[in-house]
CSV table of C-alpha atoms in Angstrom, one decimal:
chain,number,residue,atom,x,y,z
A,170,UNK,CA,-24.9,-44.6,54.6
A,171,UNK,CA,-22.1,-44.4,57.2
A,172,UNK,CA,-20.3,-47.1,55.3
A,173,UNK,CA,-20.2,-45.0,52.1
A,174,UNK,CA,-18.7,-42.1,54.1
A,175,UNK,CA,-16.0,-44.2,55.8
A,176,UNK,CA,-12.7,-44.0,53.9
A,177,UNK,CA,-11.3,-47.2,52.5
A,178,UNK,CA,-8.1,-46.5,54.5
A,179,UNK,CA,-10.1,-47.0,57.7
A,180,UNK,CA,-10.2,-50.8,57.6
A,181,UNK,CA,-11.2,-51.4,61.2
A,182,UNK,CA,-14.1,-48.9,61.0
A,183,UNK,CA,-15.3,-50.5,57.8
A,184,UNK,CA,-15.1,-53.9,59.3
A,185,UNK,CA,-17.2,-52.8,62.3
A,186,UNK,CA,-19.9,-51.4,59.9
A,187,UNK,CA,-20.0,-54.5,57.8
A,188,UNK,CA,-20.3,-56.7,60.9
A,189,UNK,CA,-23.1,-54.5,62.2
A,190,UNK,CA,-24.9,-54.8,58.9
A,191,UNK,CA,-24.6,-58.6,59.0
A,192,UNK,CA,-25.8,-58.7,62.6
A,193,UNK,CA,-28.7,-56.2,62.2
A,194,UNK,CA,-30.0,-57.1,58.8
A,195,UNK,CA,-29.0,-60.8,58.3
A,196,UNK,CA,-31.7,-61.8,55.8
A,197,UNK,CA,-30.9,-59.1,53.2
A,198,UNK,CA,-29.0,-58.9,50.0
A,199,UNK,CA,-27.0,-56.1,51.7
A,200,UNK,CA,-25.8,-58.6,54.3
A,201,UNK,CA,-24.6,-61.0,51.6
A,202,UNK,CA,-22.8,-58.2,50.0
A,203,UNK,CA,-21.2,-57.3,53.4
A,204,UNK,CA,-19.8,-60.8,53.7
A,205,UNK,CA,-18.1,-60.5,50.4
A,206,UNK,CA,-16.9,-57.0,51.1
A,207,UNK,CA,-15.5,-58.3,54.5
A,208,UNK,CA,-13.5,-61.0,52.7
A,209,UNK,CA,-12.1,-58.3,50.3
A,210,UNK,CA,-11.3,-56.1,53.3
A,211,UNK,CA,-9.5,-58.9,55.1
A,212,UNK,CA,-7.5,-59.8,52.0
A,213,UNK,CA,-6.6,-56.3,50.8
A,214,UNK,CA,-7.1,-53.5,53.4
A,215,UNK,CA,-4.9,-54.6,56.2
A,216,UNK,CA,-1.1,-54.5,56.3
A,217,UNK,CA,-1.0,-58.3,56.3
A,218,UNK,CA,-3.8,-60.3,54.6
A,219,UNK,CA,-6.1,-61.9,57.1
A,220,UNK,CA,-6.8,-65.1,55.2
A,221,UNK,CA,-8.2,-67.0,58.2
A,222,UNK,CA,-10.7,-64.2,58.8
A,223,UNK,CA,-11.7,-64.2,55.2
A,224,UNK,CA,-12.2,-68.0,55.2
A,225,UNK,CA,-14.3,-67.7,58.4
A,226,UNK,CA,-16.6,-65.1,56.8
A,227,UNK,CA,-17.0,-67.0,53.6
A,228,UNK,CA,-17.7,-70.3,55.4
A,229,UNK,CA,-20.3,-68.5,57.5
A,230,UNK,CA,-21.8,-67.1,54.2
A,231,UNK,CA,-22.1,-70.7,52.9
A,232,UNK,CA,-23.8,-71.7,56.1
A,233,UNK,CA,-26.3,-68.8,56.1
A,234,UNK,CA,-27.0,-68.5,52.4
A,235,UNK,CA,-26.7,-71.9,50.7
A,236,UNK,CA,-29.0,-70.8,47.8
A,237,UNK,CA,-27.4,-67.4,47.2
A,238,UNK,CA,-26.7,-66.3,43.6
A,239,UNK,CA,-23.0,-65.7,44.8
A,240,UNK,CA,-22.4,-69.2,46.0
A,241,UNK,CA,-20.1,-70.1,43.1
A,242,UNK,CA,-18.0,-67.0,43.6
A,243,UNK,CA,-17.8,-67.7,47.3
A,244,UNK,CA,-16.7,-71.3,46.8
A,245,UNK,CA,-14.1,-70.3,44.2
A,246,UNK,CA,-12.6,-67.7,46.5
A,247,UNK,CA,-12.6,-70.3,49.3
A,248,UNK,CA,-10.7,-72.7,47.1
A,249,UNK,CA,-8.1,-70.1,46.5
A,250,UNK,CA,-7.9,-69.4,50.2
A,251,UNK,CA,-7.6,-73.1,51.1
A,252,UNK,CA,-4.7,-73.7,48.7
A,253,UNK,CA,-1.7,-74.4,50.8
A,254,UNK,CA,-3.7,-74.3,54.0
A,255,UNK,CA,-3.7,-76.9,56.7
A,256,UNK,CA,-7.1,-78.1,55.6
A,257,UNK,CA,-6.7,-80.0,52.3
A,258,UNK,CA,-9.9,-82.0,53.0
A,259,UNK,CA,-12.0,-78.9,52.9
A,260,UNK,CA,-10.2,-77.8,49.7
A,261,UNK,CA,-11.1,-81.2,48.1
A,262,UNK,CA,-14.7,-81.0,49.2
A,263,UNK,CA,-15.2,-77.5,47.8
A,264,UNK,CA,-13.6,-78.6,44.5
A,265,UNK,CA,-15.9,-81.6,44.3
A,266,UNK,CA,-18.9,-79.3,45.0
A,267,UNK,CA,-18.0,-77.0,42.1
A,268,UNK,CA,-17.3,-79.9,39.8
A,269,UNK,CA,-20.9,-80.9,39.9
A,270,UNK,CA,-21.8,-77.5,38.4
A,271,UNK,CA,-18.9,-76.7,36.2
A,272,UNK,CA,-19.1,-77.4,32.4
A,273,UNK,CA,-16.0,-75.7,31.1
A,274,UNK,CA,-13.4,-78.4,30.4
A,275,UNK,CA,-10.4,-76.4,31.5
A,276,UNK,CA,-12.1,-75.5,34.8
A,277,UNK,CA,-13.2,-79.1,35.3
A,278,UNK,CA,-9.6,-80.3,34.8
A,279,UNK,CA,-8.3,-77.7,37.3
A,280,UNK,CA,-10.9,-78.6,39.9
A,281,UNK,CA,-10.3,-82.4,39.5
A,282,UNK,CA,-6.6,-81.9,39.8
A,283,UNK,CA,-7.0,-79.7,42.8
A,284,UNK,CA,-9.3,-82.3,44.4
A,285,UNK,CA,-6.8,-85.2,43.7
A,286,UNK,CA,-3.9,-83.3,45.1
A,287,UNK,CA,-5.8,-82.1,48.2
A,288,UNK,CA,-7.1,-85.6,48.8
A,289,UNK,CA,-3.5,-87.0,48.6
A,290,UNK,CA,-2.4,-84.2,51.0
A,291,UNK,CA,-5.2,-85.1,53.4
A,292,UNK,CA,-4.1,-88.8,53.4
A,293,UNK,CA,-7.2,-90.0,51.5
A,294,UNK,CA,-5.5,-92.2,49.0
A,295,UNK,CA,-8.7,-93.8,47.7
A,296,UNK,CA,-10.2,-90.4,46.8
A,297,UNK,CA,-6.9,-89.2,45.3
A,298,UNK,CA,-6.8,-92.3,43.1
A,299,UNK,CA,-10.4,-91.7,41.9
A,300,UNK,CA,-9.6,-88.1,40.9
A,301,UNK,CA,-6.3,-88.9,39.3
A,302,UNK,CA,-8.0,-91.7,37.4
A,303,UNK,CA,-10.7,-89.2,36.4
A,304,UNK,CA,-8.1,-86.8,35.1
A,305,UNK,CA,-6.4,-89.5,33.0
A,306,UNK,CA,-9.7,-90.7,31.6
A,307,UNK,CA,-11.3,-87.4,30.8
A,308,UNK,CA,-8.1,-85.5,29.8
A,309,UNK,CA,-5.7,-88.1,28.5
A,310,UNK,CA,-3.5,-85.6,26.5
A,311,UNK,CA,-3.3,-83.0,29.3
A,312,UNK,CA,0.0,-82.6,31.1
A,313,UNK,CA,-1.9,-83.3,34.3
A,314,UNK,CA,-2.8,-86.7,33.0
A,315,UNK,CA,1.0,-87.6,32.8
A,316,UNK,CA,1.5,-86.3,36.3
A,317,UNK,CA,-1.6,-88.2,37.5
A,318,UNK,CA,-0.2,-91.4,36.1
A,319,UNK,CA,3.0,-90.7,38.1
A,320,UNK,CA,1.0,-90.0,41.3
A,321,UNK,CA,-1.0,-93.2,40.9
A,322,UNK,CA,2.2,-95.2,40.7
A,323,UNK,CA,3.5,-93.6,43.9
A,324,UNK,CA,0.2,-94.3,45.6
A,325,UNK,CA,0.2,-97.9,44.4
A,326,UNK,CA,3.8,-98.3,45.8
A,327,UNK,CA,2.6,-96.9,49.1
A,328,UNK,CA,0.0,-99.7,49.4
A,329,UNK,CA,2.6,-102.5,49.2
C-alpha cells in the first residue's frame, strides 16, 4: 500500500519498498513483479540509467524463479541490457536459451545473429562459426546470411 502512495518521482523510496517486498515476501507473485518494477526503475527513473543494477536484479530473478511465467520477458530484457556490454558470453548464452523456445522466423534469425556476434566478441570462434553457419543454412536470402559468409571467411583466415 505504501508503494502505491509513493510518487514515481521518488525513485530511491520506491527502490527501498520494492527491495523490502522482495526480502519479506520472496515466494510471491508480488516479489516477481517487484523485480521487474525494479528493473524498470533502474532504467527509467534515475537521472542516468543504472543498467548494471537492472542486470543484477534480472539475473537474480532468473536464479530465484526459473519457472516463472515472465522468464521470456526477463531474458529478452537481459539480452537488450547485455548488448554492447563487457559480457558477450552471457549475451550469447541467453540468446541460445531463447532460441530453443522461439518459433517466429524473424526472431530466430535475430537471436542466432546475436549469438554469433556475441560468441565472436567473446573469442569463441567455434561457436560463432556454428551460429553463422546456422544463419546461412536457415536464412540463405537474408542480408545477415551475406554478412555471415563474410564473417566466416574472416574467422577462417584467423585460423591460418
